[in-house]
XYZ file of C-alpha atoms in Angstrom:
580
model
C 12.353 29.104 -65.248
C 10.367 31.824 -63.436
C 9.903 31.795 -59.658
C 8.109 34.045 -57.169
C 8.202 33.869 -53.363
C 6.514 35.798 -50.557
C 8.007 35.907 -47.014
C 5.893 34.262 -44.318
C 4.101 36.556 -41.872
C 3.125 34.143 -39.096
C 5.101 31.287 -37.619
C 3.338 28.374 -35.916
C 4.829 27.150 -32.610
C 5.793 23.479 -32.447
C 3.348 22.997 -29.558
C 0.353 24.462 -31.410
C -2.728 22.373 -32.129
C -5.835 23.335 -34.075
C -8.173 23.114 -31.065
C -6.136 25.524 -28.929
C -7.846 28.612 -30.379
C -11.284 27.296 -29.391
C -10.217 26.940 -25.753
C -8.257 30.202 -25.661
C -11.144 32.248 -27.083
C -13.624 30.671 -24.661
C -11.401 31.728 -21.776
C -10.714 35.257 -23.038
C -14.036 36.095 -24.762
C -16.627 33.638 -23.387
C -19.693 35.557 -24.562
C -18.509 36.238 -28.120
C -20.741 34.724 -30.799
C -18.722 32.269 -32.929
C -21.412 30.155 -34.633
C -25.014 30.273 -35.742
C -26.642 26.883 -35.588
C -29.467 26.129 -38.013
C -32.486 24.891 -36.069
C -35.776 24.642 -37.929
C -36.562 28.093 -39.287
C -34.206 29.839 -36.867
C -30.478 30.436 -36.478
C -29.714 30.577 -32.725
C -26.251 31.810 -31.790
C -23.492 29.788 -30.142
C -20.988 31.622 -27.952
C -17.290 30.840 -27.621
C -17.779 29.208 -24.214
C -20.763 27.161 -25.418
C -18.827 25.880 -28.415
C -15.841 24.981 -26.211
C -18.084 23.130 -23.760
C -19.704 21.123 -26.567
C -16.301 20.277 -28.035
C -15.190 19.043 -24.600
C -18.345 16.916 -24.222
C -17.716 15.100 -27.525
C -13.993 14.811 -26.751
C -14.761 13.165 -23.396
C -16.901 10.599 -25.208
C -14.106 9.905 -27.693
C -11.601 9.259 -24.907
C -14.092 7.048 -23.064
C -14.618 5.049 -26.281
C -10.898 4.356 -26.449
C -9.921 6.727 -29.288
C -6.217 7.342 -28.858
C -3.672 9.856 -30.083
C -3.230 9.367 -33.835
C -6.273 7.117 -34.238
C -8.332 7.806 -37.361
C -12.006 8.738 -37.018
C -14.173 9.034 -40.140
C -16.777 11.771 -40.573
C -19.511 11.380 -43.196
C -22.031 14.185 -43.229
C -23.421 17.123 -45.103
C -22.122 20.581 -44.190
C -23.623 21.445 -40.798
C -22.692 22.838 -37.388
C -21.971 19.392 -35.952
C -19.372 18.753 -38.667
C -17.186 21.550 -37.290
C -17.968 20.566 -33.701
C -16.866 16.946 -34.165
C -13.818 17.972 -36.217
C -12.498 20.105 -33.348
C -13.371 17.447 -30.781
C -11.320 14.890 -32.714
C -8.409 17.333 -32.852
C -8.759 18.043 -29.119
C -7.851 14.436 -28.272
C -5.037 14.197 -30.812
C -6.953 11.951 -33.190
C -7.143 12.289 -36.984
C -10.296 13.231 -38.918
C -10.954 11.299 -42.137
C -13.703 13.203 -43.994
C -15.925 11.349 -46.466
C -18.224 13.010 -48.982
C -21.797 12.235 -47.998
C -22.594 11.252 -51.587
C -19.863 8.594 -51.729
C -20.757 5.070 -52.786
C -20.247 2.035 -50.566
C -17.253 1.034 -52.688
C -15.617 4.454 -52.267
C -16.372 4.510 -48.550
C -15.009 1.001 -48.155
C -11.725 1.964 -49.784
C -11.265 5.066 -47.621
C -12.156 3.293 -44.376
C -9.864 0.343 -45.076
C -6.981 2.377 -46.499
C -6.915 4.795 -43.558
C -7.678 2.030 -41.017
C -10.240 4.114 -39.129
C -11.137 3.250 -35.550
C -14.698 4.634 -35.640
C -17.017 6.794 -37.735
C -19.502 9.618 -37.262
C -22.451 9.690 -39.679
C -25.366 12.079 -40.138
C -28.245 10.229 -41.812
C -29.650 6.696 -41.956
C -28.332 6.308 -45.496
C -24.830 7.235 -44.330
C -24.920 4.697 -41.523
C -26.166 2.010 -43.902
C -23.387 2.818 -46.365
C -20.669 2.728 -43.700
C -21.917 -0.515 -42.163
C -22.154 -2.124 -45.599
C -18.679 -0.898 -46.535
C -16.995 -1.837 -43.238
C -19.046 -4.296 -41.157
C -16.040 -4.885 -38.926
C -15.834 -1.225 -37.829
C -15.708 -0.907 -34.033
C -18.178 1.943 -33.657
C -20.527 4.039 -35.807
C -21.946 7.119 -34.055
C -24.683 9.525 -35.139
C -23.988 13.249 -35.229
C -27.299 14.022 -33.522
C -26.621 11.485 -30.775
C -24.296 11.591 -27.791
C -21.282 9.640 -26.606
C -21.098 8.316 -23.081
C -18.244 10.236 -21.414
C -18.022 7.733 -18.552
C -15.714 9.022 -15.856
C -13.576 11.042 -18.280
C -13.251 14.654 -17.093
C -12.633 17.963 -18.851
C -9.116 17.969 -17.398
C -8.484 14.653 -19.167
C -9.308 16.424 -22.431
C -6.883 19.218 -21.519
C -4.175 16.647 -20.888
C -4.732 15.032 -24.277
C -4.837 18.393 -26.049
C -1.523 19.380 -24.443
C 0.106 16.384 -26.145
C -0.826 17.626 -29.647
C 2.002 19.243 -31.602
C 1.974 21.144 -34.867
C 3.758 18.306 -36.671
C 1.042 15.795 -35.727
C -1.332 14.528 -38.356
C -4.679 16.380 -38.244
C -6.562 14.847 -41.136
C -6.309 12.507 -44.093
C -8.144 14.057 -47.036
C -8.773 11.798 -49.990
C -8.495 13.248 -53.483
C -11.710 13.439 -55.490
C -10.719 10.549 -57.734
C -11.396 12.164 -61.120
C -8.630 10.039 -62.665
C -8.615 6.876 -60.570
C -8.691 5.538 -57.009
C -8.469 8.348 -54.423
C -5.178 8.863 -52.586
C -5.104 9.938 -48.952
C -3.307 13.244 -48.399
C -1.672 13.529 -44.986
C -2.317 17.031 -43.642
C -0.783 18.198 -40.363
C -1.859 20.751 -37.752
C 1.028 22.899 -39.015
C -0.191 22.682 -42.631
C -3.644 23.943 -41.664
C -2.595 26.555 -39.102
C 0.261 27.943 -41.198
C -1.976 28.323 -44.241
C -4.929 29.801 -42.358
C -2.900 32.264 -40.277
C -0.842 33.536 -43.189
C -3.998 34.051 -45.252
C -5.587 35.970 -42.379
C -2.547 38.148 -41.686
C -1.854 38.629 -45.381
C -4.045 38.606 -48.499
C -7.506 38.425 -46.951
C -6.983 40.341 -43.698
C -9.331 43.227 -44.673
C -12.221 40.783 -45.050
C -12.046 39.763 -41.388
C -11.157 43.026 -39.649
C -14.567 44.549 -40.356
C -17.313 44.697 -37.739
C -18.886 41.280 -37.094
C -17.393 39.319 -40.002
C -19.477 36.275 -40.851
C -19.658 33.518 -43.436
C -22.124 30.952 -44.703
C -20.450 27.626 -45.495
C -22.243 25.371 -47.959
C -19.475 23.595 -49.873
C -18.703 20.064 -48.624
C -16.367 20.229 -45.623
C -14.829 16.998 -46.870
C -13.113 19.214 -49.490
C -9.853 20.891 -48.471
C -10.943 24.352 -49.670
C -13.971 24.479 -47.391
C -11.929 22.908 -44.596
C -9.141 25.497 -44.640
C -11.747 28.272 -44.740
C -13.390 26.678 -41.691
C -10.076 26.814 -39.839
C -9.410 30.380 -41.000
C -12.845 31.537 -39.829
C -12.315 29.976 -36.398
C -8.875 31.571 -36.142
C -10.316 34.941 -37.228
C -13.153 34.808 -34.724
C -15.708 35.220 -37.504
C -19.265 33.962 -37.084
C -19.801 30.708 -38.996
C -23.129 29.412 -40.249
C -23.576 26.162 -42.166
C -26.137 25.005 -44.695
C -26.224 21.463 -46.096
C -27.549 22.017 -49.592
C -26.195 24.330 -52.284
C -29.593 24.263 -53.988
C -31.242 25.984 -50.998
C -28.621 28.631 -50.360
C -30.789 31.623 -51.363
C -33.088 31.747 -48.286
C -30.164 30.993 -45.960
C -28.228 33.952 -47.372
C -31.209 36.156 -46.550
C -31.340 34.810 -42.988
C -27.635 34.804 -42.162
C -26.617 37.926 -44.143
C -22.924 36.963 -44.400
C -20.097 39.364 -45.168
C -18.009 36.641 -46.796
C -18.775 33.693 -49.039
C -16.798 30.734 -50.358
C -17.762 29.076 -53.622
C -16.610 27.225 -56.701
C -16.938 28.838 -60.146
C -20.183 27.005 -60.923
C -21.878 28.697 -57.952
C -21.090 32.164 -59.291
C -21.990 31.115 -62.831
C -25.388 29.956 -61.564
C -25.994 33.261 -59.751
C -25.196 35.177 -62.920
C -27.129 32.869 -65.256
C -30.163 32.874 -62.965
C -30.227 36.681 -62.853
C -29.824 36.884 -66.628
C -32.540 34.332 -67.317
C -34.926 36.058 -64.907
C -34.331 39.353 -66.708
C -34.898 37.782 -70.138
C -38.087 36.053 -68.990
C -39.334 39.352 -67.560
C -38.688 41.192 -70.801
C -35.685 43.054 -69.388
C -32.933 41.163 -71.181
C -31.567 44.260 -72.947
C -31.407 46.200 -69.683
C -29.533 43.353 -68.002
C -27.086 43.115 -70.922
C -26.400 46.853 -70.669
C -25.944 46.500 -66.907
C -23.410 43.718 -67.451
C -21.441 45.764 -69.989
C -21.438 48.705 -67.595
C -20.303 46.603 -64.625
C -17.463 45.110 -66.671
C -16.386 48.538 -67.944
C -16.563 49.963 -64.398
C -14.441 47.106 -63.037
C -11.828 47.422 -65.771
C -11.615 51.184 -65.310
C -11.428 50.951 -61.513
C -7.978 49.414 -61.847
C -6.510 52.918 -61.910
C -7.872 54.685 -64.960
C -10.155 57.689 -64.320
C -13.859 56.915 -64.371
C -15.667 59.057 -66.924
C -18.823 60.946 -65.973
C -20.990 58.928 -68.374
C -19.740 55.626 -66.983
C -20.293 56.800 -63.421
C -23.853 57.863 -64.166
C -24.687 54.620 -65.967
C -23.188 52.613 -63.109
C -25.304 54.537 -60.581
C -28.490 53.882 -62.565
C -27.804 50.176 -62.963
C -26.857 49.924 -59.297
C -30.447 50.874 -58.530
C -31.987 48.712 -61.244
C -29.805 45.571 -61.175
C -26.723 45.420 -58.929
C -28.519 46.356 -55.719
C -31.043 43.545 -56.253
C -28.244 41.005 -56.709
C -26.570 42.175 -53.499
C -29.898 42.116 -51.674
C -30.386 38.500 -52.779
C -27.181 37.615 -50.901
C -28.408 39.239 -47.692
C -27.249 42.791 -48.303
C -23.958 42.634 -46.357
C -21.886 40.510 -48.729
C -19.040 42.418 -50.348
C -16.428 39.742 -50.985
C -16.170 36.086 -51.900
C -13.414 33.576 -52.629
C -13.669 31.242 -55.600
C -11.518 28.157 -56.070
C -11.556 24.751 -57.683
C -11.462 26.044 -61.258
C -11.379 29.145 -63.429
C -14.101 31.743 -62.836
C -13.765 33.537 -66.145
C -12.469 37.084 -66.545
C -15.738 38.663 -67.695
C -17.672 37.128 -64.802
C -15.072 38.372 -62.330
C -15.372 41.904 -63.692
C -19.171 41.730 -63.609
C -19.318 40.819 -59.917
C -16.758 43.467 -58.957
C -18.704 46.057 -60.936
C -21.887 44.918 -59.173
C -20.320 45.448 -55.745
C -19.288 41.890 -54.845
C -15.590 41.328 -55.378
C -14.664 37.712 -56.065
C -11.088 36.744 -55.275
C -9.842 33.761 -57.239
C -7.270 31.469 -55.719
C -5.477 28.281 -56.663
C -4.365 25.197 -54.815
C -4.791 21.469 -54.333
C -5.472 19.075 -51.486
C -1.714 18.459 -51.388
C -1.093 22.175 -50.750
C -3.722 22.410 -47.986
C -5.949 24.392 -50.291
C -4.672 27.812 -51.402
C -1.201 28.277 -52.817
C -1.996 31.608 -54.456
C -4.885 34.030 -54.005
C -5.880 37.484 -55.128
C -6.431 40.081 -52.458
C -8.301 43.309 -51.738
C -6.695 46.324 -53.405
C -4.586 43.988 -55.553
C -7.087 41.781 -57.361
C -5.840 41.057 -60.869
C -8.918 39.501 -62.438
C -8.085 36.707 -64.859
C -5.302 35.415 -62.606
C -5.390 33.311 -59.423
C -3.266 35.796 -57.511
C 0.155 35.821 -55.891
C 1.664 33.130 -53.634
C 0.571 33.169 -50.006
C 3.038 34.489 -47.444
C 5.625 31.774 -46.861
C 4.963 30.093 -50.201
C 7.072 29.903 -53.362
C 5.762 29.164 -56.839
C 7.964 28.125 -59.736
C 7.186 27.421 -63.387
C 9.218 24.455 -64.656
C 10.726 24.270 -68.125
C 7.733 22.280 -69.390
C 5.278 24.825 -67.959
C 4.269 22.810 -64.879
C 3.474 24.755 -61.709
C 5.660 23.797 -58.735
C 4.930 24.894 -55.159
C 6.985 24.943 -51.986
C 6.167 25.986 -48.423
C 4.772 24.784 -45.129
C 1.376 24.515 -46.749
C 2.650 21.554 -48.804
C 1.661 18.196 -47.330
C 4.286 15.690 -46.079
C 3.047 12.978 -48.459
C 0.348 10.451 -49.263
C -0.925 8.007 -46.663
C 0.833 4.633 -47.003
C 1.927 5.431 -50.559
C 5.608 6.362 -50.692
C 5.805 5.687 -54.426
C 3.097 8.240 -55.238
C 4.710 10.711 -52.817
C 8.084 10.395 -54.559
C 6.413 11.158 -57.890
C 5.171 14.576 -56.745
C 7.654 15.735 -54.062
C 11.335 16.213 -54.839
C 14.209 16.215 -52.363
C 14.069 20.010 -51.992
C 10.385 20.037 -51.083
C 8.990 21.222 -54.421
C 5.541 19.799 -55.159
C 4.592 19.008 -58.745
C 1.004 20.178 -59.140
C 0.319 18.630 -62.548
C -1.120 21.968 -63.666
C 0.289 24.319 -66.288
C 0.665 28.023 -65.690
C 2.455 31.321 -66.181
C 3.830 33.869 -63.719
C 3.711 37.501 -64.801
C 6.286 40.117 -63.874
C 4.348 41.046 -60.705
C 4.155 37.465 -59.451
C 0.536 36.760 -60.384
C -0.191 33.210 -61.510
C -2.368 32.359 -64.488
C -3.546 28.759 -65.004
C -3.249 27.643 -68.620
C -4.206 23.955 -68.400
C -3.657 20.611 -66.751
C -0.888 18.332 -67.955
C -2.991 15.159 -67.811
C -5.937 16.851 -69.518
C -4.067 18.268 -72.492
C -5.597 16.871 -75.677
C -3.356 16.074 -78.626
C -5.270 15.959 -81.892
C -4.400 13.602 -84.724
C -2.550 16.497 -86.326
C -0.346 16.849 -83.211
C -1.922 20.071 -81.913
C -1.930 20.431 -78.111
C -5.261 21.733 -76.821
C -6.080 22.801 -73.243
C -9.811 22.078 -72.763
C -10.283 24.238 -69.644
C -10.563 27.719 -71.219
C -13.001 26.489 -73.877
C -15.162 24.730 -71.287
C -15.181 27.753 -68.981
C -16.335 29.973 -71.852
C -19.134 27.571 -72.788
C -20.435 27.257 -69.207
C -20.743 31.027 -69.009
C -23.809 30.809 -71.295
C -27.089 30.683 -69.310
C -28.450 27.699 -71.264
C -25.379 25.531 -70.767
C -24.925 23.507 -67.583
C -21.799 21.469 -68.344
C -19.351 21.164 -71.227
C -16.524 18.760 -71.907
C -14.113 19.222 -74.801
C -12.899 16.071 -76.585
C -10.489 15.403 -79.438
C -7.524 13.427 -78.115
C -6.157 11.496 -81.118
C -9.047 12.739 -83.236
C -8.958 14.870 -86.391
C -10.498 17.939 -84.717
C -11.772 19.347 -81.422
C -15.417 18.752 -80.459
C -17.560 19.167 -77.340
C -20.223 17.385 -75.308
C -22.727 19.859 -73.885
C -25.605 19.589 -71.425
C -28.419 22.093 -70.969
C -29.347 23.675 -67.646
C -32.913 22.518 -66.856
C -33.487 25.589 -64.682
C -32.843 27.864 -67.677
C -35.334 26.106 -69.971
C -39.101 26.560 -70.222
C -41.101 23.746 -68.670
C -42.444 22.784 -72.087
C -39.000 22.478 -73.643
C -38.528 18.775 -72.967
C -37.017 18.323 -76.407
C -34.894 21.453 -76.164
C -31.764 19.672 -77.359
C -33.267 19.478 -80.871
C -34.999 22.862 -80.814
C -33.573 25.096 -83.610
C -33.610 28.185 -81.380
C -31.711 26.377 -78.610
C -29.223 24.927 -81.095
C -28.631 28.411 -82.491
C -27.893 29.802 -78.999
C -25.494 26.960 -78.228
C -23.759 27.548 -81.558
C -23.361 31.214 -80.614
C -21.755 30.140 -77.338
C -19.378 27.839 -79.245
C -18.511 30.624 -81.690
C -17.795 32.979 -78.798
C -15.554 30.412 -77.096
C -13.685 29.800 -80.349
C -12.707 33.458 -80.536
C -10.208 32.919 -77.708
C -8.183 30.128 -79.316
C -6.304 29.384 -82.523
C -8.075 27.871 -85.513
C -6.600 24.420 -84.811
C -7.972 24.525 -81.236
C -11.498 25.595 -82.165
C -14.545 23.410 -81.559
C -15.751 22.161 -84.931
C -18.768 20.122 -83.793
C -20.792 19.626 -80.631
C -23.405 17.229 -79.285
C -26.077 18.110 -76.738
C -26.568 15.173 -74.402
C -29.988 13.924 -73.371
C -30.136 15.168 -69.787
C -27.586 16.798 -67.514
C -24.442 15.239 -66.071
C -24.488 15.560 -62.298
C -22.928 14.284 -59.118
C -25.876 11.881 -58.730
C -25.258 10.486 -62.210
C -21.650 9.801 -61.224
C -20.154 12.237 -63.723
C -19.231 15.101 -61.373
C -17.211 15.223 -58.168
C -18.843 16.781 -55.055
C -17.146 20.062 -56.028
C -18.704 19.880 -59.501
C -15.595 18.926 -61.471
C -16.206 16.711 -64.492
C -14.916 13.132 -64.177
C -13.510 12.998 -67.696
C -12.745 9.310 -67.752
C -16.288 8.425 -66.658
C -17.886 10.752 -69.212
C -15.628 9.374 -71.949
C -16.687 5.840 -71.038
C -20.417 6.455 -70.634
C -20.811 8.623 -73.742
C -18.399 6.841 -76.049
C -21.103 6.385 -78.708
C -21.968 10.086 -78.683
C -18.286 10.983 -79.028
C -17.762 8.526 -81.869
C -20.807 9.958 -83.640
C -19.173 13.396 -83.675
C -16.380 11.977 -85.813
C -18.546 9.778 -88.035
C -17.875 11.010 -91.568
C -21.064 9.471 -92.953
């Protein structure tokens, strides 16, 4: 049993609450820019004192509406400035934020609202209000984010009094799991969980990213997800400038406008950036140049780990920096040098490409139950292909069966109203069972090898981890999503969808096009090179259309809902094993 621990760097006082930093910064640095608020075509700045005053205004309205200490308040919205504003207002009065993905169905919303027993809800759009009212007609109050709450005779000092009652052990939020394998469970996350994790990240692994001049970030992942949420808290604690954009599909122009120094994404975001650049080069007749640029970036990244860089490699890298890499950096605004990727495996080659192109992507690992990151790579110690070392104050252990266990103040106290589920994942010593499989190397870096519940066992008894195969397939520019199947079957197969953005407009029947089939087969062959013969994909089927969040097959963070795909495409899966 291998274990690796890192001493904590920052302690969190028992009296600390998440909103305290907002008030302290407004008092000490009132004119400092802390946000940029999207308004039409512009991005006006918000100073520390302005943000504090707006937080107080919403908090006064919450108190006047009868929201008490510990009361749950739901928040259903896309990622936008008001999301962060309302979150901190809720924390200022000692209440508990219950985030809801804005794409959630009425049934999902109904479960979350009833299970957490919310007192009121904030919503952004008409469709959100309709969904909430349909799901919980008995709800006391539903407020719009672009509206205002009547503060009555509640004063700013009343808000200060309520904020003074908030302690680090108090519940800050209940975050519901994405529900890829069943009904979502509410994870109880405290002020201490969030502050401890954020502060130890900032004083440890990622400190260099926020000590530069005017650090800034563009948030576009759903703030209902714990990864985006902990980054929000970390950015506020770091004093970085935060901008929000509600739609991942329209990120490109916002990157140009905001020009962030830091970016947070999931692997699919970085895959899309790479695939888009590759496809653009191929369409423009520069596919060979792009391929050479990729090989050079990967070689540069591998060599930069300590080996001397040869003159030829340096010259090639300089040329491709002018031809390719510089254009990719310019597309992100020109100031971006680092990004964090979580929620899945990025892929080693892709990680090397981005580092070689001048944008270092730091992979991390964690779950909602661990308040986001448990491990993360760091500047000057980024071991690509791993998810980094444990955060300061966190211990990681590999159990005898290969399961990753985590322990630290980032680990949640348990599930909301579900002691049985809590007992299944938390032992008496505080070790959390992640359900993921991994390995720790001699230097303490963690490598994810699979997920216990997703391990396929073929009819021949061979255990197969689908993740690495799927990651390799999605790296191909034509492939949007891939899901490996084969549990109880004679061999491993795959369901594949094509990326509509990578196909010519006339290729409506691309799934049967011989040239497309040949490219997908090449991608399968390449993926098979990384596994044993018994684990290799023997057959694949290209589905008619993509699987998306709207179709109900992906979570808001673009993870495949395996059980839903298995159910909806049962005929296609059976056809793969039809011997006729």
